[in-house]
JSON list of C-alpha atoms and ligand atoms in Angstrom, two decimals:
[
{"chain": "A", "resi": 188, "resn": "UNK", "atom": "CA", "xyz": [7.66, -18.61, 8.91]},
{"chain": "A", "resi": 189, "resn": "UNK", "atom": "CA", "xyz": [5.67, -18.37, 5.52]},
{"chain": "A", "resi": 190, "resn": "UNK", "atom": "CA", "xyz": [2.86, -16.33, 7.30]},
{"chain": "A", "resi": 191, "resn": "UNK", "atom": "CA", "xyz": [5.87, -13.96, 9.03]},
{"chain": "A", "resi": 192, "resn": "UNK", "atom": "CA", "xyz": [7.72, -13.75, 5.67]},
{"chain": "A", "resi": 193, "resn": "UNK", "atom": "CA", "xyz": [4.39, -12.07, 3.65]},
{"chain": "A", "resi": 194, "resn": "UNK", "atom": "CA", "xyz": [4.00, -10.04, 6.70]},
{"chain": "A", "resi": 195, "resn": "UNK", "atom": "CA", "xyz": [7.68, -8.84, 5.79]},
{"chain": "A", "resi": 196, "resn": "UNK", "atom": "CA", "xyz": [7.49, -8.22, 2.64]},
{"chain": "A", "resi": 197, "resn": "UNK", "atom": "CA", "xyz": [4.53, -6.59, 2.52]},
{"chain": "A", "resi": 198, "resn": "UNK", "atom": "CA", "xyz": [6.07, -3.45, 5.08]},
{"chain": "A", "resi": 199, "resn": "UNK", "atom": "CA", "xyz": [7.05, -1.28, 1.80]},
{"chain": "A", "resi": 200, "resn": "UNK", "atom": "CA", "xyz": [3.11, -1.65, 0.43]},
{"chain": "A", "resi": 201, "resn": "UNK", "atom": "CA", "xyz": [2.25, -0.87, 4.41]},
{"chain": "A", "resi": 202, "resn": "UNK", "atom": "CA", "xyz": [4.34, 2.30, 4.59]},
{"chain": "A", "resi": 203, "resn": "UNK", "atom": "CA", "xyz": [4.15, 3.72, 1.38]},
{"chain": "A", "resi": 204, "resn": "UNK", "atom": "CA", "xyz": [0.93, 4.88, 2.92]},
{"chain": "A", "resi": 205, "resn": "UNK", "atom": "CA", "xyz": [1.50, 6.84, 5.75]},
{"chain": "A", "resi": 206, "resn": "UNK", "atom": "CA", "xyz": [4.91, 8.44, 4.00]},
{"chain": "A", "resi": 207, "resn": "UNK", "atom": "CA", "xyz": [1.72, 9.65, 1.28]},
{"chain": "A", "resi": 208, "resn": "UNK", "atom": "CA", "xyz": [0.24, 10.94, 4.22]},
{"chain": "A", "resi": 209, "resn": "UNK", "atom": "CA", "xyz": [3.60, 12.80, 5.65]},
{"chain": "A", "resi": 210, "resn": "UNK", "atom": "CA", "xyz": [4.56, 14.42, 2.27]},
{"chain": "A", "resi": 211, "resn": "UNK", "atom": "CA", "xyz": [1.00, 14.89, 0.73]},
{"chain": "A", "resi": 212, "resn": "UNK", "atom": "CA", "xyz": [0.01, 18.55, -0.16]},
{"chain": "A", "resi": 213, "resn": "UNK", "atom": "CA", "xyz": [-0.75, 20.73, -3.27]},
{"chain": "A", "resi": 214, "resn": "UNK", "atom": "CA", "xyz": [-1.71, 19.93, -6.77]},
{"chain": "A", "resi": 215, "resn": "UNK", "atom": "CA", "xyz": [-4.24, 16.55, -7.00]},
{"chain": "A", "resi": 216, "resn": "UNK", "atom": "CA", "xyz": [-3.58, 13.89, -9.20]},
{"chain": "A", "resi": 217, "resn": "UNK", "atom": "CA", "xyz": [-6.80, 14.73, -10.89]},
{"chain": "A", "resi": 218, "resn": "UNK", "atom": "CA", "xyz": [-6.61, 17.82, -11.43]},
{"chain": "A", "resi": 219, "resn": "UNK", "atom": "CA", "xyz": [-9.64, 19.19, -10.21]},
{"chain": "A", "resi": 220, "resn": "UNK", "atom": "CA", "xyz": [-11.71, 17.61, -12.56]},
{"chain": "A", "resi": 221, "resn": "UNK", "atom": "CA", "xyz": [-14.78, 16.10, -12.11]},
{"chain": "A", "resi": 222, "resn": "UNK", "atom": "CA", "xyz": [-17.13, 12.90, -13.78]},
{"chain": "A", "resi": 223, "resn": "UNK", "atom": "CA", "xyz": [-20.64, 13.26, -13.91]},
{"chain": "A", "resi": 224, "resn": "UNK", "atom": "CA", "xyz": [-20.58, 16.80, -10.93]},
{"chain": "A", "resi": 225, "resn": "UNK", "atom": "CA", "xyz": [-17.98, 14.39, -9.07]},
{"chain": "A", "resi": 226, "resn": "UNK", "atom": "CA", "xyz": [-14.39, 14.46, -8.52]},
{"chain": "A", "resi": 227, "resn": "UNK", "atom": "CA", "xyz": [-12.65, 11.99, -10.35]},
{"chain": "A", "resi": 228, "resn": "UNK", "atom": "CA", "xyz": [-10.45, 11.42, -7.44]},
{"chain": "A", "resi": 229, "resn": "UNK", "atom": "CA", "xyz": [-10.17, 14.77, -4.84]},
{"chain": "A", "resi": 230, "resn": "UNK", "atom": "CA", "xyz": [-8.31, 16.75, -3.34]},
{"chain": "A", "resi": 231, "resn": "UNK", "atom": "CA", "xyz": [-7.17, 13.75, -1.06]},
{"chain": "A", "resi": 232, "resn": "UNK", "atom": "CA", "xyz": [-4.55, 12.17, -3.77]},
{"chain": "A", "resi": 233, "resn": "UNK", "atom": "CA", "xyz": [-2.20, 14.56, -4.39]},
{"chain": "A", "resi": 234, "resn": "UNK", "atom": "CA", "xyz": [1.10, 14.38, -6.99]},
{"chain": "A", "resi": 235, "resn": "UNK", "atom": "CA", "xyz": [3.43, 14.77, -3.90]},
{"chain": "A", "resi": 236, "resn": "UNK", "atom": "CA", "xyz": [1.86, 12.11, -1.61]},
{"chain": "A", "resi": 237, "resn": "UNK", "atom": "CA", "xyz": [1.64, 9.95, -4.92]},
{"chain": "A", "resi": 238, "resn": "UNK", "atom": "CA", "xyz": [5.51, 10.49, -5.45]},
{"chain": "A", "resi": 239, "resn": "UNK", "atom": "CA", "xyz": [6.40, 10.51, -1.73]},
{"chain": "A", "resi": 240, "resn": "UNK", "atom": "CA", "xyz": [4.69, 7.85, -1.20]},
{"chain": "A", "resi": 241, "resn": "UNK", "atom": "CA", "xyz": [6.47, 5.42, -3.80]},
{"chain": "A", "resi": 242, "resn": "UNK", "atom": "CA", "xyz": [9.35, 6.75, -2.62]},
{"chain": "A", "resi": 243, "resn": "UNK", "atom": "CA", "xyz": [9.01, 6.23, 0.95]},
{"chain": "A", "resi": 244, "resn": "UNK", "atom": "CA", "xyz": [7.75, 2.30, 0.33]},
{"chain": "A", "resi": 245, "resn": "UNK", "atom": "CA", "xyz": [11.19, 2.05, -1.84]},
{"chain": "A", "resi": 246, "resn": "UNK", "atom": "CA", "xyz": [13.21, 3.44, 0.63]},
{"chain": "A", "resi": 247, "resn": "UNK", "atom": "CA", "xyz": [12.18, 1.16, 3.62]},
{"chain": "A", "resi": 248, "resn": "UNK", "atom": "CA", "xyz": [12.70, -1.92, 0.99]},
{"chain": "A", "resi": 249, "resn": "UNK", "atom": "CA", "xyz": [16.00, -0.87, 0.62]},
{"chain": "A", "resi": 250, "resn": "UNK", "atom": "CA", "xyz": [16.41, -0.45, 4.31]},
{"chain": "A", "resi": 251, "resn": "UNK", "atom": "CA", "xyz": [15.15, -3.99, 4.52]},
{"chain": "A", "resi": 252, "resn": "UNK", "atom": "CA", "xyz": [17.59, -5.34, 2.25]},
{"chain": "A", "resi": 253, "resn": "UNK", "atom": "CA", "xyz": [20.39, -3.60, 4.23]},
{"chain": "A", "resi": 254, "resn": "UNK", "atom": "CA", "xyz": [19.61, -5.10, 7.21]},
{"chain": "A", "resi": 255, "resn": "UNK", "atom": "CA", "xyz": [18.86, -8.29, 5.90]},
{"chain": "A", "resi": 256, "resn": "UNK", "atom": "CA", "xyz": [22.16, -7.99, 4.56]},
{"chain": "A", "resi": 257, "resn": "UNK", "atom": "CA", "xyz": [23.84, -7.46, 8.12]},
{"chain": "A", "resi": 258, "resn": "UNK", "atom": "CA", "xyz": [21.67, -10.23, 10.24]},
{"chain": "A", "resi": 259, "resn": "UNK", "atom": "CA", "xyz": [22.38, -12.85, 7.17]},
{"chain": "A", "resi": 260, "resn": "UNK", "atom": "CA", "xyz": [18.88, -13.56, 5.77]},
{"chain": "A", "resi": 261, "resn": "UNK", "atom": "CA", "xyz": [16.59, -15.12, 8.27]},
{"chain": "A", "resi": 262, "resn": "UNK", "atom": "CA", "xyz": [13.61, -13.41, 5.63]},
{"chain": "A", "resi": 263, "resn": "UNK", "atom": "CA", "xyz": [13.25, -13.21, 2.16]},
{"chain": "A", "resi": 264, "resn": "UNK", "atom": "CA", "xyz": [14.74, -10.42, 0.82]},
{"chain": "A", "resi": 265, "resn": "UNK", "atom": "CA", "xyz": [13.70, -8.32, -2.33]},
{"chain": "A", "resi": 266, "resn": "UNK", "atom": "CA", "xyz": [16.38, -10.22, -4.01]},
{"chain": "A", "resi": 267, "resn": "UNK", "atom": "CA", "xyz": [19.85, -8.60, -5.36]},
{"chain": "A", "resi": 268, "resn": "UNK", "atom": "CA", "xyz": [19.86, -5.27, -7.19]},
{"chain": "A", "resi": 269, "resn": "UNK", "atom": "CA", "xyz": [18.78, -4.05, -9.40]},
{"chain": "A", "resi": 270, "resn": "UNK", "atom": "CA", "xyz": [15.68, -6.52, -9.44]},
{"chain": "A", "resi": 271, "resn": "UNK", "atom": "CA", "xyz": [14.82, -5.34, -6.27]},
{"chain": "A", "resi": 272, "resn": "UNK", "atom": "CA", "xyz": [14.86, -2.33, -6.59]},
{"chain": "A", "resi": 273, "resn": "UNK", "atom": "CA", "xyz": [12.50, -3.04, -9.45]},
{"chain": "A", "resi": 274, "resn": "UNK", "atom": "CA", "xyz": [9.85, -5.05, -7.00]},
{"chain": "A", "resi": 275, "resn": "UNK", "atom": "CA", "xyz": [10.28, -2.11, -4.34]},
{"chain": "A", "resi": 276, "resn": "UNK", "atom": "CA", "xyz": [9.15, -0.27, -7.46]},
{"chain": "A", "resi": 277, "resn": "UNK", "atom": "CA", "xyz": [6.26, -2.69, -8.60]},
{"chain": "A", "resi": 278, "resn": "UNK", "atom": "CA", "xyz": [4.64, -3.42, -4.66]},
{"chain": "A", "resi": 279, "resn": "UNK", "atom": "CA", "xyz": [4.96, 0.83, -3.61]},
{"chain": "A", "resi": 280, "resn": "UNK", "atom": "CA", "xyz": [3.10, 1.64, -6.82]},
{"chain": "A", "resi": 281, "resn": "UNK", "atom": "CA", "xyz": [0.51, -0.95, -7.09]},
{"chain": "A", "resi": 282, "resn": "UNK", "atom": "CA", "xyz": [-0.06, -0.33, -2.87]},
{"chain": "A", "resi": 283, "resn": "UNK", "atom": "CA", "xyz": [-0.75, 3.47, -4.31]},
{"chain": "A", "resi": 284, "resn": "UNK", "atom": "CA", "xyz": [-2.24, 2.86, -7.13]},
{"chain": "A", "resi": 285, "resn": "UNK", "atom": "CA", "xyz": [-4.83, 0.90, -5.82]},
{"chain": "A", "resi": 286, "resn": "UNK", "atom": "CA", "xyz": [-5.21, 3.56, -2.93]},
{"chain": "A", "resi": 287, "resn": "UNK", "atom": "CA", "xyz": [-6.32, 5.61, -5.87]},
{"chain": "A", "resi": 288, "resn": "UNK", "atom": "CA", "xyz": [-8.55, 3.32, -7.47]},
{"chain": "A", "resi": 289, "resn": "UNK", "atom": "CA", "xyz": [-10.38, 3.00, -4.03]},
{"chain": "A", "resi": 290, "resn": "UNK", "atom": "CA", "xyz": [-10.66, 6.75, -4.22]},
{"chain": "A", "resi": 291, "resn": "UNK", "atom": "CA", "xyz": [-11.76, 6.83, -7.79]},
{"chain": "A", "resi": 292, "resn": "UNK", "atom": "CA", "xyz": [-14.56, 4.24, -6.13]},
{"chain": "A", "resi": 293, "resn": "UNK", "atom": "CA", "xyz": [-15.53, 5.83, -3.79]},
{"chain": "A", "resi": 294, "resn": "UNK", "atom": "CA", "xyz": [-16.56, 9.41, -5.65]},
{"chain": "A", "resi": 295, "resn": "UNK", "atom": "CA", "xyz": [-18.10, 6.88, -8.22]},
{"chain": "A", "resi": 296, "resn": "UNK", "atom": "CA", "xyz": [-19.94, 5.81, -4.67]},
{"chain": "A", "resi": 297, "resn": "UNK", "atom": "CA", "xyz": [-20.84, 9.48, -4.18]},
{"chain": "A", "resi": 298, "resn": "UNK", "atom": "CA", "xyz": [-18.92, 9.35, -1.27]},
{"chain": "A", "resi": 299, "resn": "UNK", "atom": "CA", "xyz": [-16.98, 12.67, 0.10]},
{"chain": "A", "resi": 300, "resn": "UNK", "atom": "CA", "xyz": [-12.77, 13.01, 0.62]},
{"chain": "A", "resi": 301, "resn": "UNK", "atom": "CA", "xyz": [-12.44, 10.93, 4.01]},
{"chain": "A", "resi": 302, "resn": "UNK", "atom": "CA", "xyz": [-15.38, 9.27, 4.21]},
{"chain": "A", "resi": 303, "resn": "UNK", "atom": "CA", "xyz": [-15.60, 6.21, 5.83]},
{"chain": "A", "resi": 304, "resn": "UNK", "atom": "CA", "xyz": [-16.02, 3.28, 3.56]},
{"chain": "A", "resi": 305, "resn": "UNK", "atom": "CA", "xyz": [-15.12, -0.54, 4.71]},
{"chain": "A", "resi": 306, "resn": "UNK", "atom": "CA", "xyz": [-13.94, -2.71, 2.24]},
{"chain": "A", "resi": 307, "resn": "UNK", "atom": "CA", "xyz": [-12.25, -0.16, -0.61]},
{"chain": "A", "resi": 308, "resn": "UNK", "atom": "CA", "xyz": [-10.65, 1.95, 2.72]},
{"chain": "A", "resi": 309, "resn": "UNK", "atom": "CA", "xyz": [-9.05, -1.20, 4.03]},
{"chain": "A", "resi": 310, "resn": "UNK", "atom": "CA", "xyz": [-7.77, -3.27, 1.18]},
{"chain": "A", "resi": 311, "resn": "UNK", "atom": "CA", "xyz": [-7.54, -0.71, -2.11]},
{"chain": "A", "resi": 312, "resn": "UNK", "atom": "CA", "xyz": [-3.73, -0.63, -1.17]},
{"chain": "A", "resi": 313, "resn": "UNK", "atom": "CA", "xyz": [-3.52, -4.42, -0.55]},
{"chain": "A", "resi": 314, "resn": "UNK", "atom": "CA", "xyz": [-4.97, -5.18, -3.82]},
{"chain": "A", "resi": 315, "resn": "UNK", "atom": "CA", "xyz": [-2.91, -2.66, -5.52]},
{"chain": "A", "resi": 316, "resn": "UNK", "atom": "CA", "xyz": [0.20, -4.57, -4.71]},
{"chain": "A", "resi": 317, "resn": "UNK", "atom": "CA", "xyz": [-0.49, -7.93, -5.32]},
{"chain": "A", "resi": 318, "resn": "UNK", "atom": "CA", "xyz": [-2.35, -6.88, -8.49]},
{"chain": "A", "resi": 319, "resn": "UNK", "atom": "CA", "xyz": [1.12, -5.17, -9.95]},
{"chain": "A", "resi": 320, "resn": "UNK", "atom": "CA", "xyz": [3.46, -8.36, -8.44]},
{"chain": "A", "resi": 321, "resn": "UNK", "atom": "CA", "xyz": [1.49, -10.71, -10.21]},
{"chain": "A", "resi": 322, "resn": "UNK", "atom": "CA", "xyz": [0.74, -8.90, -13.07]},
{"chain": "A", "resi": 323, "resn": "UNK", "atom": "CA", "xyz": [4.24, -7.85, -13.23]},
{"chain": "A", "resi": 324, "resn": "UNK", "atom": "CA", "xyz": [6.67, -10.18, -11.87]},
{"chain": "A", "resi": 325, "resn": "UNK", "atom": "CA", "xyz": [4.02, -13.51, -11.36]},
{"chain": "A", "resi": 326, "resn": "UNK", "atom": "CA", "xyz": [7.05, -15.93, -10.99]},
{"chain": "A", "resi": 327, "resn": "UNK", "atom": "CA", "xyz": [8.51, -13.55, -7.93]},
{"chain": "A", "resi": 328, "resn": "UNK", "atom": "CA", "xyz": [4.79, -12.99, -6.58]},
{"chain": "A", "resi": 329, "resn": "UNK", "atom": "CA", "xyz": [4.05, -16.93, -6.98]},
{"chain": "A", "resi": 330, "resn": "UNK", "atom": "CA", "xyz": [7.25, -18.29, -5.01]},
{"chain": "A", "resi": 331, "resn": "UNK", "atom": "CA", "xyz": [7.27, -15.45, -1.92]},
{"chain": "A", "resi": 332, "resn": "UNK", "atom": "CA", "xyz": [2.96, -15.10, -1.51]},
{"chain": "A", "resi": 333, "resn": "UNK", "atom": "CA", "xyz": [1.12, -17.93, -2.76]},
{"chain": "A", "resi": 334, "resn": "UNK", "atom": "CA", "xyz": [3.27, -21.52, -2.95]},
{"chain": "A", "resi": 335, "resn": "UNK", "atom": "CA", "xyz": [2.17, -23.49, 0.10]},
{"chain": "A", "resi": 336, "resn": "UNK", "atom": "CA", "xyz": [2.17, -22.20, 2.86]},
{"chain": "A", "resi": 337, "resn": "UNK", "atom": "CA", "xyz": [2.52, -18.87, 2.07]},
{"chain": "A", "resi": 338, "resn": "UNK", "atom": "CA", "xyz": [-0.75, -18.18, 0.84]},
{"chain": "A", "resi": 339, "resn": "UNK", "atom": "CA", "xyz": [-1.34, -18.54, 4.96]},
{"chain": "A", "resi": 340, "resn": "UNK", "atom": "CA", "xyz": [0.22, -15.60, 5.11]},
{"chain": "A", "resi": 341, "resn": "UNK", "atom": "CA", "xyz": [-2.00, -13.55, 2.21]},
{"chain": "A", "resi": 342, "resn": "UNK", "atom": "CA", "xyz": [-4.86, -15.03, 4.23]},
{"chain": "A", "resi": 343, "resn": "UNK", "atom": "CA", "xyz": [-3.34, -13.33, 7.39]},
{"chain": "A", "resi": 344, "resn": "UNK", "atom": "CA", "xyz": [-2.76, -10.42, 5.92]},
{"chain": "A", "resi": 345, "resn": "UNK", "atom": "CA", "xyz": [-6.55, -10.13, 5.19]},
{"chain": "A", "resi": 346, "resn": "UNK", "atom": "CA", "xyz": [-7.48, -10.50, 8.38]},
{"chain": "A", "resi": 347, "resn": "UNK", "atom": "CA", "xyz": [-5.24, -8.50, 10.11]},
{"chain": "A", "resi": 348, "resn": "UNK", "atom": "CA", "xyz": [-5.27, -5.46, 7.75]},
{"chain": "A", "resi": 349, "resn": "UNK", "atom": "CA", "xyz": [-8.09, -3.86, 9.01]},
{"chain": "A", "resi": 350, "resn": "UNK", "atom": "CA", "xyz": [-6.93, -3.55, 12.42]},
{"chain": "A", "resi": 351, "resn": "UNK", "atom": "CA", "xyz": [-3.65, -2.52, 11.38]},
{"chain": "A", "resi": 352, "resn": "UNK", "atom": "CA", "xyz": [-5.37, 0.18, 9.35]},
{"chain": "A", "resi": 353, "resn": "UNK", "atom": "CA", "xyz": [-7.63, 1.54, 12.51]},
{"chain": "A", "resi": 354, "resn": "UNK", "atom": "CA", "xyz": [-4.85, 1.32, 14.71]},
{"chain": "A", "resi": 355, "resn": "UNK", "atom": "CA", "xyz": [-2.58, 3.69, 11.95]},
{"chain": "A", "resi": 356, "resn": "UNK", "atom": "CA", "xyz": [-5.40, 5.89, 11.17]},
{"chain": "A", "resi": 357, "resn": "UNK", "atom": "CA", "xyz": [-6.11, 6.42, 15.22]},
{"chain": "A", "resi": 358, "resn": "UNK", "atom": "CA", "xyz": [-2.32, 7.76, 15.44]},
{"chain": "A", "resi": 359, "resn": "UNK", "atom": "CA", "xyz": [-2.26, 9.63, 12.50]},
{"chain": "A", "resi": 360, "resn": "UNK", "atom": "CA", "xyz": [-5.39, 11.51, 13.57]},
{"chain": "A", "resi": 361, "resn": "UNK", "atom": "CA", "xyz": [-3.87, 11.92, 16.80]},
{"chain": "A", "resi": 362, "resn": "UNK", "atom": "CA", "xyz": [-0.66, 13.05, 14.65]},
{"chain": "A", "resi": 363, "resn": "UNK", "atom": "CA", "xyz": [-2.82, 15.97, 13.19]},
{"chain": "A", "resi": 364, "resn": "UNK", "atom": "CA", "xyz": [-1.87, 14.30, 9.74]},
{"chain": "A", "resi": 365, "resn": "UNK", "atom": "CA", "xyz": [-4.73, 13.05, 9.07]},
{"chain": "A", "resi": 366, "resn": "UNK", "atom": "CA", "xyz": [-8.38, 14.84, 9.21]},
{"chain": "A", "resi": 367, "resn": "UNK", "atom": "CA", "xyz": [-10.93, 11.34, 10.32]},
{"chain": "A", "resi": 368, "resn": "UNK", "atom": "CA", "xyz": [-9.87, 9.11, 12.92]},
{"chain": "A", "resi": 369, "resn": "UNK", "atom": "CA", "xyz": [-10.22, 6.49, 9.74]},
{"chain": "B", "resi": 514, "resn": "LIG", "atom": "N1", "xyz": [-2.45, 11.71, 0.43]},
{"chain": "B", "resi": 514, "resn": "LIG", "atom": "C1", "xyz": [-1.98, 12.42, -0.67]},
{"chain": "B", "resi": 514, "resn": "LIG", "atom": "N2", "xyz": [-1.76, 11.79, -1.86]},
{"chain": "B", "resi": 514, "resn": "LIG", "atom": "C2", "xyz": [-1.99, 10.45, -2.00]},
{"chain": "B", "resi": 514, "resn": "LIG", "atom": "C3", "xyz": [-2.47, 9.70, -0.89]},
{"chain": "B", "resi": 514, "resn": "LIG", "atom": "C4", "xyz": [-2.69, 10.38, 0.31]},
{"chain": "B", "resi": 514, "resn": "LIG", "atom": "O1", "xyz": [-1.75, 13.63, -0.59]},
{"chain": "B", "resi": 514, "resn": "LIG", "atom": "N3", "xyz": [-1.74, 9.86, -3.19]},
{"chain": "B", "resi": 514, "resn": "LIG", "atom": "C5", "xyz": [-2.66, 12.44, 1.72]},
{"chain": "B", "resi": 514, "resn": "LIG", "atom": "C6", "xyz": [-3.86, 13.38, 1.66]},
{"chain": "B", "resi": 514, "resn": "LIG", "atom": "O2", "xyz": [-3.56, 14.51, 2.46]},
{"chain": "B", "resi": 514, "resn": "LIG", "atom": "C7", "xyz": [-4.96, 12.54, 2.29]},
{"chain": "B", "resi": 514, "resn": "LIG", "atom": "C8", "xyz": [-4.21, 11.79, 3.36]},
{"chain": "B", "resi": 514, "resn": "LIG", "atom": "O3", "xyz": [-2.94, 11.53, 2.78]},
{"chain": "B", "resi": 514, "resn": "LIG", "atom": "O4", "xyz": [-6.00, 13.34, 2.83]},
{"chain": "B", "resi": 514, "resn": "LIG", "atom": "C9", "xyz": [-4.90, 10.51, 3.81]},
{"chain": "B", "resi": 514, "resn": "LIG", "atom": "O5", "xyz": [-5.01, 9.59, 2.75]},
{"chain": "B", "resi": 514, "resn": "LIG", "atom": "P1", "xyz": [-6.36, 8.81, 2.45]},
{"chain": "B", "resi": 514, "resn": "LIG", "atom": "O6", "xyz": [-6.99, 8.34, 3.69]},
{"chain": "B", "resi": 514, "resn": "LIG", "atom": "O7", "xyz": [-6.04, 7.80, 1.43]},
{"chain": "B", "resi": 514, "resn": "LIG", "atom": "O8", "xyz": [-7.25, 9.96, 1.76]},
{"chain": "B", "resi": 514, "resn": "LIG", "atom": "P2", "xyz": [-8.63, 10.62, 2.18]},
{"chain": "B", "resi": 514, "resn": "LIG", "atom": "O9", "xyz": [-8.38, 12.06, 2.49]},
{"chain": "B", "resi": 514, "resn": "LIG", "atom": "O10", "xyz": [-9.30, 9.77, 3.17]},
{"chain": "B", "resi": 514, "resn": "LIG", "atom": "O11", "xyz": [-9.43, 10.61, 0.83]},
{"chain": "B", "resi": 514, "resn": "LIG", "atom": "P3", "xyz": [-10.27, 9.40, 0.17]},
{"chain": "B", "resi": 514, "resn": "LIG", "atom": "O12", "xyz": [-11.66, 9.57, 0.62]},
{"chain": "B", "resi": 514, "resn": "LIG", "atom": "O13", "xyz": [-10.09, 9.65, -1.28]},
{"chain": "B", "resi": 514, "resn": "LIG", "atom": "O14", "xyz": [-9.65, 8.11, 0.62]},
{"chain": "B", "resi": 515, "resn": "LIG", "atom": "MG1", "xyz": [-9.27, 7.80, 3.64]}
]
């Protein structure tokens, strides 16, 4: 149940992803500027997919929480509003935000928009969200992800993250959202 429950509430850091990918277009977060003859982030992380993105990963919290509220709580939920609202908040920006930092890696890396890189492509967004819970709201983060047994479930979450993220990338290549099959 511990292992499920992570699994849970980790969907909003999951989805706040592709929903980056759906509404992602126009003006990068950078800029256009460069470091060094290299992009600080590219053209890949946009203001829109940034925006859309948090919004998208708050939006299927709150969807949670609704039908959590209508099958009487057999999960954790993200807690009564507004504080939920607030962790919604916390786990769709820190998935994002450390979707950026990979990217801000991986030019440092010398590496191209969309290039393939195994580690930062697979866990950035991971990271990103527990970074921001615990940084943020530790006493939440502690009790739902890392208080025997859960911490199972952060394990599981490791491992099974970077087939989750082939198997996502596959269909939204297949989608035409995306432009690499990773
Ligand atoms: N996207 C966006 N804004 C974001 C995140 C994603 O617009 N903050 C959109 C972009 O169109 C991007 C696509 O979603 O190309 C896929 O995201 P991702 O794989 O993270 O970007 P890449 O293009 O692979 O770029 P990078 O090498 O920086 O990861
Ligand atoms: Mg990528």
């Amino acid at each position: 149940m511990g292992i499920i429950s992570v699994f849970w509430l980790m969907l909003p850091a999951y989805l706040a992803n592709p929903f980056a990918v759906f509404t992602g277009h126009g003006l990068p977060v950078d800029m256009g500027r460069s470091i060094g003859g290299k992009r600080v982030l590219g053209d890949g992380k946009t203001w829109a997919g940034l925006i859309g993105g948090i919004c998208g990963g708050v939006l299927i919290g709150l969807l949670m929480m609704a039908i959590m509220d209508l099958t009487g709580e057999p999960l954790p939920i993200y807690c009564s509003e507004p504080h939920g609202i607030m962790l919604l908040f916390l786990i769709s920006t820190g998935s994002l935000m450390g979707d950026l930092l990979g990217s801000f890696l991986k030019r440092r890396l010398g590496r191209e928009r969309g290039a393939r890189t195994p580690i930062l492509d697979q866990y950035d967004f991971v990271i990103g969200a527990w970074a921001f819970l615990a940084i943020f709201q530790w006493g939440w983060f502690r009790e739902n992800f890392v208080d025997d047994p859960r911490y199972l479930g952060m394990i599981a979450v490791l491992i099974i993250t970077p087939l989750l993220h082939r198997l996502s990338n596959i269909i939204g290549f297949r989608m035409g959202q995306k432009e690499v099959p990773w």
